[in-house]
Coordinates of C-alpha atoms and ligand atoms in Angstrom, one line a residue:
M1 CA 11.9 -1.4 -33.2
T2 CA 11.8 2.0 -31.8
I3 CA 10.7 4.0 -28.9
Q4 CA 8.2 5.7 -31.2
Q5 CA 6.5 2.4 -31.8
L6 CA 6.1 2.0 -28.0
R7 CA 4.7 5.5 -27.7
D8 CA 2.2 4.7 -30.4
V9 CA 1.1 1.5 -28.6
L10 CA 0.8 3.3 -25.3
K11 CA -1.4 5.8 -26.9
T12 CA -3.6 3.6 -29.1
H13 CA -4.2 0.8 -26.5
W14 CA -3.8 2.6 -23.2
G15 CA -4.4 6.2 -24.0
Y16 CA -1.2 7.4 -22.2
D17 CA 0.9 10.2 -23.5
G18 CA 4.3 9.1 -22.2
F19 CA 6.3 6.9 -19.8
L20 CA 6.4 6.8 -16.1
P21 CA 9.9 6.9 -14.5
L22 CA 12.2 4.0 -15.7
Q23 CA 9.4 2.5 -17.9
Q24 CA 11.2 3.5 -21.1
E25 CA 14.5 2.0 -19.9
A26 CA 12.7 -1.2 -18.8
M27 CA 10.9 -1.5 -22.1
Q28 CA 14.1 -1.0 -24.0
C29 CA 15.6 -4.1 -22.3
V30 CA 12.6 -6.1 -23.4
L31 CA 13.0 -4.9 -27.0
E32 CA 16.7 -5.7 -27.0
D33 CA 16.3 -9.1 -25.4
R34 CA 18.5 -8.1 -22.4
D35 CA 17.7 -9.8 -19.1
S36 CA 16.4 -7.3 -16.6
V37 CA 15.5 -6.8 -13.0
V38 CA 13.0 -3.9 -12.5
V39 CA 12.3 -2.7 -8.9
L40 CA 9.5 -0.1 -8.8
P41 CA 7.1 0.7 -6.0
T42 CA 3.5 -0.4 -6.2
G43 CA 1.7 1.8 -8.8
G44 CA 5.0 2.4 -10.5
G45 CA 3.7 0.9 -13.7
K46 CA 5.5 -2.4 -13.8
S47 CA 2.9 -4.3 -15.9
L48 CA 3.2 -1.9 -18.8
C49 CA 7.0 -2.5 -18.9
F50 CA 6.4 -5.9 -20.5
Q51 CA 2.9 -5.5 -21.9
A52 CA 3.7 -2.7 -24.3
P53 CA 6.8 -4.3 -25.8
A54 CA 4.9 -7.6 -26.1
V55 CA 2.4 -5.8 -28.3
V56 CA 5.1 -4.3 -30.4
R57 CA 7.0 -7.5 -30.9
S58 CA 5.9 -10.6 -32.8
G59 CA 5.1 -13.7 -30.9
V60 CA 3.6 -14.2 -27.4
G61 CA 4.9 -12.7 -24.2
L62 CA 4.9 -15.2 -21.4
V63 CA 4.0 -13.8 -17.9
V64 CA 4.5 -15.9 -14.7
S65 CA 2.2 -14.6 -12.0
P66 CA 1.6 -16.1 -8.6
L67 CA -2.1 -15.5 -8.1
I68 CA -5.1 -16.5 -10.1
S69 CA -7.1 -13.4 -9.1
L70 CA -4.2 -11.2 -10.2
M71 CA -3.9 -12.9 -13.6
K72 CA -7.6 -12.7 -14.3
D73 CA -7.7 -9.0 -13.6
Q74 CA -4.7 -8.3 -15.8
V75 CA -6.2 -10.3 -18.6
D76 CA -9.5 -8.5 -18.3
G77 CA -7.7 -5.2 -18.4
L78 CA -5.7 -6.2 -21.4
N79 CA -8.7 -7.4 -23.3
A80 CA -10.5 -4.2 -22.4
A81 CA -7.6 -2.3 -24.0
G82 CA -7.8 -4.4 -27.1
V83 CA -4.8 -6.6 -26.5
P84 CA -5.4 -10.3 -27.1
A85 CA -4.4 -12.0 -23.8
A86 CA -5.3 -15.2 -21.9
C87 CA -4.3 -17.1 -18.8
L88 CA -3.7 -20.7 -17.9
N89 CA -4.2 -21.8 -14.3
S90 CA -5.4 -24.9 -12.4
S91 CA -8.9 -23.6 -11.8
M92 CA -9.9 -23.6 -15.5
E93 CA -12.4 -25.8 -17.2
P94 CA -10.9 -28.2 -19.8
D95 CA -12.8 -26.4 -22.6
A96 CA -11.5 -23.0 -21.7
R97 CA -8.0 -24.4 -21.4
R98 CA -8.3 -26.0 -24.9
R99 CA -9.3 -22.7 -26.4
V100 CA -6.2 -21.0 -24.9
F101 CA -4.0 -23.7 -26.5
E102 CA -5.6 -23.3 -29.8
D103 CA -5.1 -19.5 -29.7
L104 CA -1.5 -20.1 -28.6
E105 CA -0.9 -22.4 -31.5
A106 CA -2.6 -20.1 -34.0
G107 CA -0.4 -17.2 -32.8
N108 CA -3.4 -15.2 -31.7
L109 CA -2.1 -14.2 -28.3
K110 CA 0.1 -11.3 -27.4
L111 CA 0.3 -12.2 -23.7
L112 CA -0.1 -15.5 -21.9
Y113 CA -0.3 -15.4 -18.1
I114 CA 0.6 -18.6 -16.4
A115 CA 0.9 -19.9 -12.8
P116 CA 4.4 -21.3 -12.0
E117 CA 3.1 -24.7 -11.0
R118 CA 1.3 -24.9 -14.3
L119 CA 4.4 -23.9 -16.2
V120 CA 6.4 -26.8 -15.0
Q121 CA 3.7 -29.5 -15.6
P122 CA 4.8 -32.2 -18.1
G123 CA 4.7 -31.0 -21.6
M124 CA 4.0 -27.3 -20.9
L125 CA 7.5 -26.1 -21.5
D126 CA 7.7 -28.3 -24.6
T127 CA 4.6 -26.7 -26.0
L128 CA 6.0 -23.2 -25.2
A129 CA 9.4 -24.1 -26.7
A130 CA 7.5 -24.9 -29.9
S131 CA 5.6 -21.7 -29.9
H132 CA 7.0 -18.3 -30.8
V133 CA 7.7 -16.9 -27.3
S134 CA 8.9 -13.3 -27.5
L135 CA 9.8 -12.7 -23.8
V136 CA 9.4 -14.0 -20.4
A137 CA 8.2 -11.7 -17.6
I138 CA 8.2 -12.8 -13.9
D139 CA 5.7 -10.8 -11.9
E140 CA 6.1 -10.5 -8.1
A141 CA 9.6 -12.0 -8.7
H142 CA 10.5 -11.6 -5.0
C143 CA 8.4 -14.7 -4.4
I144 CA 11.5 -16.6 -5.5
S145 CA 13.5 -15.4 -2.5
Q146 CA 13.4 -16.9 1.0
W147 CA 14.3 -13.4 2.2
G148 CA 11.2 -12.0 0.6
H149 CA 8.0 -11.6 2.6
D150 CA 6.1 -14.1 0.5
F151 CA 8.4 -16.9 -0.5
R152 CA 6.7 -19.4 -2.8
P153 CA 8.5 -22.7 -3.3
E154 CA 7.0 -23.2 -6.7
Y155 CA 8.9 -20.2 -7.9
R156 CA 12.1 -22.1 -7.4
Q157 CA 11.3 -24.2 -10.4
L158 CA 11.5 -21.2 -12.7
K159 CA 15.2 -22.0 -12.9
L160 CA 14.1 -24.3 -15.7
L161 CA 13.1 -21.4 -17.9
K162 CA 16.7 -20.5 -19.0
E163 CA 17.4 -24.2 -19.8
R164 CA 14.1 -25.0 -21.6
L165 CA 13.6 -21.7 -23.4
P166 CA 17.1 -20.9 -24.4
G167 CA 17.8 -17.6 -26.0
I168 CA 14.7 -15.9 -24.6
A169 CA 15.3 -13.0 -22.3
I170 CA 13.8 -13.1 -18.8
H171 CA 12.6 -9.9 -17.0
A172 CA 11.9 -9.9 -13.3
Y173 CA 9.6 -7.4 -11.7
T174 CA 9.1 -6.6 -8.0
A175 CA 8.3 -3.9 -5.5
T176 CA 10.5 -5.4 -2.8
A177 CA 13.5 -3.2 -2.3
T178 CA 16.1 -5.1 -0.4
I179 CA 19.4 -5.9 -2.1
Q180 CA 19.3 -9.5 -0.8
V181 CA 16.0 -10.2 -2.5
R182 CA 17.3 -8.6 -5.7
E183 CA 20.4 -10.8 -5.7
D184 CA 18.4 -13.9 -5.0
M185 CA 16.2 -13.2 -8.1
I186 CA 19.2 -12.8 -10.3
Q187 CA 20.8 -16.0 -9.0
E188 CA 17.7 -18.2 -8.9
L189 CA 16.6 -17.2 -12.4
E190 CA 20.1 -17.5 -13.7
L191 CA 19.9 -14.2 -15.4
S192 CA 22.9 -13.3 -17.5
D193 CA 24.3 -9.9 -17.0
P194 CA 20.9 -8.3 -16.4
E195 CA 20.2 -4.6 -16.5
V196 CA 19.1 -3.7 -12.9
L197 CA 16.7 -0.7 -12.7
V198 CA 15.6 0.5 -9.3
G199 CA 13.1 3.4 -9.0
S200 CA 12.4 5.8 -6.2
F201 CA 10.4 4.2 -3.4
D202 CA 8.7 7.4 -2.5
R203 CA 5.0 7.5 -3.2
P204 CA 4.3 11.2 -3.5
N205 CA 0.6 10.8 -4.0
L206 CA 0.1 9.1 -0.7
S207 CA -0.3 11.3 2.4
Y208 CA 0.8 9.8 5.6
K209 CA -0.8 10.7 8.9
I210 CA -0.2 9.3 12.4
M211 CA -2.4 9.8 15.3
L212 CA -2.6 8.5 18.8
R213 CA -5.6 6.2 19.0
D214 CA -8.2 7.6 21.3
G215 CA -11.7 6.3 20.7
G216 CA -10.5 4.5 17.6
T217 CA -13.9 4.1 16.0
D218 CA -14.6 7.9 16.2
Q219 CA -11.3 8.6 14.5
M220 CA -11.9 6.1 11.8
A221 CA -15.4 7.5 11.2
T222 CA -13.9 11.0 10.8
I223 CA -11.5 9.7 8.2
M224 CA -14.2 7.7 6.4
D225 CA -16.4 10.7 6.3
R226 CA -13.7 12.5 4.2
H227 CA -13.9 9.6 1.7
R228 CA -17.6 9.1 1.3
D229 CA -18.4 6.5 -1.5
E230 CA -14.7 5.9 -2.0
S231 CA -12.8 2.6 -1.5
G232 CA -10.7 2.0 1.6
I233 CA -9.0 -0.7 3.6
I234 CA -8.8 -0.8 7.4
Y235 CA -6.1 -3.1 8.8
C236 CA -6.4 -4.6 12.3
I237 CA -4.0 -6.8 14.2
S238 CA -6.3 -9.7 15.1
R239 CA -9.3 -11.5 13.6
R240 CA -11.3 -10.5 16.7
D241 CA -10.4 -6.8 16.1
V242 CA -11.5 -7.2 12.5
E243 CA -14.9 -8.5 13.5
K244 CA -15.4 -6.0 16.2
T245 CA -14.4 -3.0 14.1
S246 CA -16.4 -4.0 11.1
E247 CA -19.5 -4.5 13.3
E248 CA -19.1 -1.3 15.1
L249 CA -18.7 0.7 12.0
N250 CA -21.7 -1.0 10.4
R251 CA -23.8 -0.2 13.4
R252 CA -22.9 3.5 12.9
G253 CA -24.2 3.3 9.3
Y254 CA -21.0 2.6 7.4
Q255 CA -20.9 -0.3 5.1
T256 CA -17.9 -2.5 5.7
R257 CA -17.1 -6.2 5.2
P258 CA -14.6 -8.2 7.2
Y259 CA -11.8 -10.3 5.8
H260 CA -9.4 -12.6 7.8
A261 CA -8.0 -16.1 7.6
G262 CA -10.5 -17.5 10.1
M263 CA -13.4 -17.1 7.6
T264 CA -14.4 -19.7 5.0
D265 CA -12.9 -19.4 1.6
E266 CA -16.3 -18.6 0.2
E267 CA -17.0 -15.8 2.7
R268 CA -13.6 -14.3 2.0
R269 CA -14.1 -14.5 -1.8
D270 CA -17.6 -12.9 -1.5
N271 CA -16.3 -10.0 0.5
Q272 CA -13.3 -9.5 -1.7
D273 CA -15.5 -9.6 -4.8
A274 CA -17.9 -7.1 -3.3
F275 CA -15.0 -4.7 -2.6
I276 CA -13.5 -5.1 -6.1
G277 CA -16.9 -4.8 -7.7
E278 CA -17.5 -1.6 -5.6
R279 CA -20.7 -3.0 -4.0
V280 CA -19.0 -2.3 -0.7
D281 CA -16.6 0.6 -0.1
T282 CA -14.6 -0.6 2.9
I283 CA -12.9 -3.9 3.8
V284 CA -11.8 -4.4 7.4
A285 CA -9.0 -6.9 7.4
T286 CA -6.0 -8.5 8.9
V287 CA -2.8 -8.5 6.8
A288 CA -4.2 -11.7 5.1
F289 CA -5.9 -9.2 2.8
G290 CA -4.2 -7.5 -0.1
M291 CA -1.8 -9.6 -2.0
G292 CA -3.1 -9.9 -5.5
I293 CA -5.6 -7.0 -5.0
D294 CA -5.0 -4.9 -8.0
K295 CA -7.7 -2.4 -7.3
S296 CA -6.3 0.9 -8.5
N297 CA -8.6 3.4 -6.8
V298 CA -8.2 2.6 -3.1
R299 CA -8.4 6.2 -1.7
Y300 CA -7.5 5.5 2.0
V301 CA -5.8 2.9 4.1
I302 CA -6.3 3.0 7.9
H303 CA -4.2 1.1 10.3
A304 CA -6.4 0.7 13.3
A305 CA -3.3 -0.3 15.2
M306 CA 0.4 -0.2 14.6
P307 CA 1.6 -3.0 12.3
K308 CA 4.6 -5.2 13.3
S309 CA 7.1 -3.9 10.8
L310 CA 7.8 -0.9 8.7
E311 CA 8.1 -3.2 5.7
G312 CA 4.5 -4.4 6.3
Y313 CA 3.3 -0.8 6.8
Q314 CA 4.9 0.2 3.5
Q315 CA 3.3 -2.7 1.7
E316 CA -0.2 -2.2 3.2
T317 CA -0.3 1.5 2.7
G318 CA 1.2 0.9 -0.8
R319 CA -2.2 -0.6 -1.8
A320 CA -3.6 2.9 -1.7
G321 CA -3.5 5.2 -4.8
R322 CA -2.1 2.8 -7.3
D323 CA -3.6 4.9 -10.0
G324 CA -1.3 7.8 -9.1
L325 CA -4.1 9.9 -7.6
E326 CA -4.0 11.2 -4.1
A327 CA -4.8 8.8 -1.3
E328 CA -4.6 9.0 2.5
C329 CA -2.8 6.6 4.9
C330 CA -3.7 7.0 8.5
L331 CA -2.0 5.2 11.3
L332 CA -3.8 5.1 14.7
Y333 CA -1.5 3.8 17.5
T334 CA -0.9 3.7 21.2
G335 CA 2.2 2.6 23.1
G336 CA 0.3 -0.5 24.0
D337 CA 0.5 -1.8 20.4
Y338 CA 4.2 -2.2 20.7
G339 CA 3.7 -4.3 23.8
R340 CA 1.0 -6.4 22.1
W341 CA 3.4 -7.2 19.2
R342 CA 6.1 -8.1 21.6
A343 CA 3.8 -10.5 23.4
I344 CA 2.8 -12.0 20.0
L345 CA 6.3 -12.4 18.8
D346 CA 7.5 -13.8 22.1
G347 CA 4.6 -16.3 22.2
S348 CA 5.0 -17.6 18.7
D349 CA 6.2 -21.1 18.1
S350 CA 9.2 -20.3 16.0
E351 CA 11.8 -18.1 17.6
P352 CA 11.4 -14.6 16.2
T353 CA 14.4 -13.5 14.2
E354 CA 16.6 -10.5 15.1
G355 CA 15.2 -8.9 11.9
A356 CA 11.7 -9.2 13.3
W357 CA 12.6 -7.3 16.4
Q358 CA 14.4 -4.6 14.4
S359 CA 11.5 -4.2 12.1
L360 CA 9.1 -3.8 15.1
Q361 CA 11.5 -1.2 16.6
A362 CA 11.7 0.7 13.3
M363 CA 7.9 0.8 13.1
Q364 CA 7.7 2.1 16.7
D365 CA 10.3 4.8 15.9
F366 CA 8.5 5.8 12.8
A367 CA 5.2 6.1 14.6
G368 CA 6.6 8.3 17.4
G369 CA 8.9 10.2 15.0
V370 CA 8.5 13.9 14.2
V371 CA 10.3 14.1 10.8
C372 CA 8.6 14.1 7.4
R373 CA 7.0 10.7 7.0
H374 CA 8.0 10.4 3.4
V375 CA 11.7 11.1 4.3
A376 CA 11.6 8.6 7.2
L377 CA 10.2 5.8 5.0
V378 CA 12.4 6.3 2.0
E379 CA 15.5 6.5 4.3
Y380 CA 14.6 3.3 6.0
F381 CA 14.7 1.7 2.5
G382 CA 18.1 3.1 1.9
Q383 CA 17.2 5.9 -0.4
S384 CA 17.1 9.7 0.1
L385 CA 14.6 12.3 -0.8
D386 CA 15.3 15.9 -1.8
S387 CA 12.4 17.8 -0.4
D388 CA 12.0 20.4 2.4
N389 CA 8.3 19.9 2.5
C390 CA 6.6 16.8 0.9
G391 CA 3.2 18.5 1.1
A392 CA 1.7 15.2 1.9
C393 CA 2.3 14.2 5.5
D394 CA 1.0 15.4 8.9
V395 CA 4.4 16.9 9.8
C396 CA 4.9 18.9 6.6
L397 CA 1.3 19.9 6.3
G398 CA 1.6 21.5 9.7
E399 CA -1.1 19.4 11.2
L400 CA 1.2 19.0 14.1
D401 CA 2.3 22.1 15.9
Q402 CA 5.7 22.5 17.6
V403 CA 5.2 23.1 21.3
E404 CA 6.6 26.4 22.4
D405 CA 8.7 25.2 25.3
P406 CA 9.8 21.7 24.4
L407 CA 12.8 21.8 26.8
V408 CA 10.6 22.6 29.8
I409 CA 7.9 20.0 28.9
G410 CA 10.6 17.4 28.2
Q411 CA 12.2 18.1 31.6
K412 CA 8.8 17.8 33.3
I413 CA 8.2 14.4 31.8
L414 CA 11.7 13.1 32.4
S415 CA 11.8 14.2 36.0
S416 CA 8.5 12.5 36.6
V417 CA 9.9 9.3 35.3
I418 CA 12.9 9.7 37.7
R419 CA 10.7 10.5 40.6
Q420 CA 8.6 7.4 39.9
E421 CA 11.9 5.5 40.2
Q422 CA 11.8 4.5 36.6
R423 CA 9.4 1.7 37.4
F424 CA 6.3 2.7 35.4
G425 CA 5.1 2.8 31.8
A426 CA 3.9 5.6 29.6
D427 CA 0.2 5.6 30.4
Y428 CA 0.9 5.7 34.1
T429 CA 3.4 8.5 33.7
V430 CA 0.9 10.6 31.7
K431 CA -1.7 10.1 34.5
V432 CA 0.7 11.3 37.1
L433 CA 1.6 14.3 35.1
R434 CA -2.0 15.1 34.4
G435 CA -2.9 14.8 38.1
S436 CA -5.2 11.7 37.9
S437 CA -6.7 10.6 41.2
E438 CA -6.8 6.9 40.1
Q439 CA -6.5 4.6 43.1
R440 CA -3.2 3.1 41.9
I441 CA -1.6 6.5 41.9
L442 CA -2.9 7.3 45.3
D443 CA -1.7 3.9 46.6
N444 CA 1.8 4.6 45.3
R445 CA 1.6 8.1 46.9
H446 CA 2.5 9.5 43.6
D447 CA 0.0 12.4 44.2
Q448 CA 2.7 13.6 46.5
L449 CA 5.3 13.9 43.8
S450 CA 6.4 17.4 42.7
T451 CA 5.6 16.4 39.1
Y452 CA 2.0 15.4 40.0
G453 CA -0.4 17.5 37.8
L454 CA 2.4 19.5 36.2
L455 CA 0.8 19.0 32.8
A456 CA -2.8 19.0 34.0
D457 CA -3.8 21.7 31.5
E458 CA -2.6 19.8 28.5
D459 CA -4.6 17.4 26.3
V460 CA -4.0 13.8 27.4
R461 CA -3.3 12.8 23.8
A462 CA -0.7 15.4 23.4
V463 CA 1.1 14.4 26.6
R464 CA 1.0 10.8 25.5
G465 CA 2.4 11.8 22.2
W466 CA 5.3 13.7 23.8
V467 CA 6.3 10.6 25.8
E468 CA 6.4 8.6 22.5
Q469 CA 8.4 11.3 20.8
L470 CA 10.9 11.4 23.7
V471 CA 11.2 7.6 23.2
A472 CA 11.6 7.9 19.5
Q473 CA 14.3 10.6 19.9
G474 CA 16.2 8.5 22.3
F475 CA 15.7 10.4 25.6
L476 CA 13.6 7.7 27.1
A477 CA 13.7 3.9 26.6
K478 CA 11.1 1.3 27.2
V479 CA 12.3 -1.9 28.9
G480 CA 11.1 -5.2 30.2
E481 CA 7.8 -7.0 29.8
Y482 CA 5.8 -3.9 30.8
N483 CA 7.6 -1.3 28.8
V484 CA 8.8 0.5 31.8
L485 CA 10.2 4.0 31.0
I486 CA 13.8 4.7 31.9
L487 CA 16.1 7.6 31.1
T488 CA 18.9 7.2 28.6
E489 CA 22.2 9.1 28.6
S490 CA 20.8 11.8 26.3
G491 CA 17.8 11.9 28.6
R492 CA 20.2 13.0 31.4
Q493 CA 21.6 15.7 29.1
L494 CA 18.0 16.9 28.5
L495 CA 17.4 17.1 32.2
A496 CA 20.5 19.1 32.6
G497 CA 19.2 21.5 29.9
E498 CA 22.1 20.7 27.5
V499 CA 19.9 19.5 24.6
T500 CA 16.4 20.3 23.5
P501 CA 13.9 17.8 22.1
R502 CA 11.5 18.5 19.3
L503 CA 8.0 18.0 20.5
L504 CA 4.9 18.3 18.4
K505 CA 1.2 18.3 19.2
P506 CA -1.9 17.9 17.1
A507 CA -2.7 21.1 15.3
R508 CA -5.8 23.0 16.5
V509 CA -7.3 23.2 13.0
A510 CA -10.1 20.7 13.1
R511 CA -10.1 19.8 9.5
A512 CA -7.2 17.7 8.1
R513 CA -5.5 19.7 5.4
K514 CA -5.5 18.4 1.9
S515 CA -2.3 17.2 0.3
R516 CA -0.8 19.0 -2.7
A517 CA -1.5 15.9 -4.8
H518 CA -5.1 16.1 -3.8
D519 CA -5.5 19.7 -5.0
D520 CA -3.7 19.0 -8.3
S521 CA -5.7 16.0 -9.3
W522 CA -9.0 17.6 -8.6
E523 CA -8.1 20.8 -10.4
G524 CA -11.0 21.8 -12.7
V525 CA -12.9 18.6 -12.1
D526 CA -16.7 18.9 -12.1
R527 CA -17.4 16.8 -9.0
D528 CA -21.0 16.1 -9.7
L529 CA -20.2 14.9 -13.2
F530 CA -17.4 12.7 -11.8
E531 CA -19.9 11.0 -9.5
R532 CA -22.4 10.4 -12.3
L533 CA -19.6 8.9 -14.4
R534 CA -18.6 6.7 -11.5
E535 CA -22.2 5.4 -11.3
L536 CA -22.2 4.7 -15.1
R537 CA -18.9 2.9 -14.8
R538 CA -20.3 0.7 -12.0
E539 CA -23.2 -0.3 -14.2
L540 CA -21.1 -1.1 -17.2
A541 CA -18.6 -3.1 -15.1
D542 CA -21.5 -5.1 -13.6
E543 CA -22.9 -5.9 -17.0
K544 CA -19.5 -7.2 -18.2
S545 CA -18.6 -8.8 -14.8
V546 CA -15.3 -7.1 -14.7
P547 CA -13.9 -4.9 -11.9
A548 CA -14.9 -1.2 -12.3
Y549 CA -11.4 0.0 -12.8
V550 CA -11.1 -2.3 -15.9
V551 CA -13.7 -0.1 -17.6
F552 CA -11.8 3.1 -16.7
G553 CA -9.6 4.2 -13.8
D554 CA -10.5 7.1 -11.6
A555 CA -7.8 9.3 -13.4
S556 CA -9.7 8.8 -16.6
L557 CA -13.1 9.7 -15.1
R558 CA -11.7 12.8 -13.5
D559 CA -10.1 13.8 -16.8
M560 CA -13.5 13.4 -18.5
A561 CA -15.2 15.4 -15.8
R562 CA -12.5 18.1 -16.3
Q563 CA -12.3 18.2 -20.1
R564 CA -16.0 17.4 -20.9
P565 CA -15.3 16.0 -24.3
A566 CA -18.1 16.5 -26.8
T567 CA -16.9 14.5 -29.8
P568 CA -15.3 11.1 -30.3
A569 CA -12.1 12.8 -31.2
E570 CA -12.1 14.8 -28.0
F571 CA -12.9 11.6 -26.1
L572 CA -9.8 10.0 -27.4
E573 CA -7.8 12.8 -25.9
V574 CA -8.9 11.9 -22.4
H575 CA -6.1 10.3 -20.2
G576 CA -6.3 6.5 -20.3
V577 CA -8.7 6.3 -23.3
G578 CA -7.3 4.2 -26.1
Q579 CA -9.0 3.2 -29.3
K580 CA -10.7 0.0 -28.1
K581 CA -12.2 1.7 -25.1
A582 CA -13.2 4.7 -27.1
A583 CA -15.0 2.4 -29.5
D584 CA -16.6 0.4 -26.6
Y585 CA -17.6 3.2 -24.3
G586 CA -17.3 6.5 -26.1
E587 CA -20.9 6.8 -27.1
V588 CA -22.4 6.1 -23.7
F589 CA -19.9 8.3 -21.8
L590 CA -20.3 11.2 -24.3
A591 CA -24.0 10.9 -23.9
A592 CA -23.7 11.0 -20.1
I593 CA -21.3 14.0 -20.3
G594 CA -23.6 15.8 -22.8
S595 CA -26.7 15.3 -20.6
V596 CA -25.2 17.2 -17.7
D597 CA -24.8 20.9 -17.6
Ligands
ADP1 P1 2.5 -1.8 -10.5 O1 2.3 -3.2 -11.2 O2 3.9 -1.3 -10.6 O3 2.0 -1.7 -9.2 P2 0.7 -1.0 -12.5 O4 1.3 -1.6 -13.6 O5 -0.5 -1.5 -11.9 O6 1.8 -0.7 -11.4 O7 0.4 0.6 -12.9 C1 -0.1 1.5 -11.9 C2 -1.0 2.5 -12.6 O8 -0.3 3.4 -13.4 C3 -2.1 1.8 -13.4 O9 -3.3 2.5 -13.2 C4 -1.6 2.0 -14.8 O10 -2.6 2.0 -15.8 C5 -0.9 3.4 -14.7 N1 0.1 3.6 -15.7 C6 1.1 2.7 -16.1 N2 1.9 3.3 -17.0 C7 1.5 4.5 -17.3 C8 1.9 5.6 -18.1 N3 2.9 5.5 -18.9 N4 1.2 6.8 -18.1 C9 0.1 6.9 -17.3 N5 -0.3 5.9 -16.4 C10 0.3 4.8 -16.4
ZN2 ZN1 6.5 15.3 4.8

């Protein structure tokens, strides 16, 4: 079996012209029956690593997957691409289950998705051992590790696979980057001398932006206006925040639905289905939302407040732009978010781990940081990035301006902290510097300080940002229950003028700049036609009761609206159009494209 066969399958079934990074190597392992561990970020194309070889090989590829919703979407997607696939899970009717077993026995399936608890039920492994299984793929394989963020005890039983299906290679896939998790996967699955493939964790198509929250709803509305009719997720810390934010946005004429663990299963499912079926564009949610959401065209993720870890931030923002097209990730935060998380962690029943505090601190440093967001994220995960300018973050896009006299401003802030006897927090310090006449300040006689009103001409958000940046750069530290500001050793050097901080402020340009990925992917696309094709896609998806992106991804629709194919042969040249989809949808899409000029 050759790479050429894989290429052919990619083209005929999926309409792709080549491999994404490491896909070819990963597929090679499957063809050669060599155990493998594949670590690629979300959107890295992990599913195809086992799906395409399963099509090339004879027999059925077994896929262990943790969530029913995830399985169902994958099977729908495979069927839409003309690949015979099915799933087995606990929620199925006996009739449907029987049909799957018949198909399995008749050798009609190329891929069988199965939940881990179903796999280890009596008789199941015997049935599989008697079938012609070509490969075993473990999706979301980090679920096997206690170090992972979603440990699932039922994954532990996958140990049985090597024993009960001897001689069949196992391939584990995950987006979780830590070495500990990787080693756990190898050990728990008893992989033998596996090939370990780890991709770059950078997501170049995501643009990261960080803003101080100031009238959060207004800021969210501005972001949402840039993404009219596009899908987005807004993450909040608490259930109450979710409800409030969703209601407030709906009052302003946006259409959002809430999602959190306090709602009934039914409400949650309704809202999730509406989002996936594109009947509602925006979900406002706690972190309970997202696992198993395979929606490829999420165009923005807003964090209405700072999340509690950089791992969480990476994962939640990772749900944007899975289709490789540009997407925007905006974080709105204030210093208060940090205090809020501290209180939550302190108040939790189980003693928070050292790791939890470190993750929170890393998140705080990231938020107040002034280096390229892509570089900061990738370095946190132990990789490096060669780029002077990512073209896709607020720092590199120049949305933040360097202040002209950072030393003087830094000294003003630090000396105010000293004069306030290092007994006050960031908000208070900003008020003193901006000359507020709030009673508390007058009571403390801080209107008498020489630093009072020193930065009265500056925007409050900018001053607040500088304080955070000084903390992130280690000139100030926040201590105690109230996050009181104190000077560090480097802070003293700054006061003495021996070092200069780097201070940024929001750029004056009102409109956020577009990322490079944004310009590339819209190049030559007829926007009106794209919108009409989206409408058509929604109708077809509703008819078939499948998610819209199962019909075609956004990348395919944009390519159609760029190339304007006029014949079936030209239609087959569109990105993401394989033979089955061309046969199913070619006529109606060609008609729609032909009727627009
Ligand atoms: P992951 O499971 O790693 O998050 P997916 O398997 O969902 O990623 O793939 C992400 C997106 O990339 C999907 O829209 C998929 O169709 C697309 N994709 C995968 N492989 C290729 C390829 N070789 N060429 C173009 N697009 C691809
Ligand atoms: Zn950057």
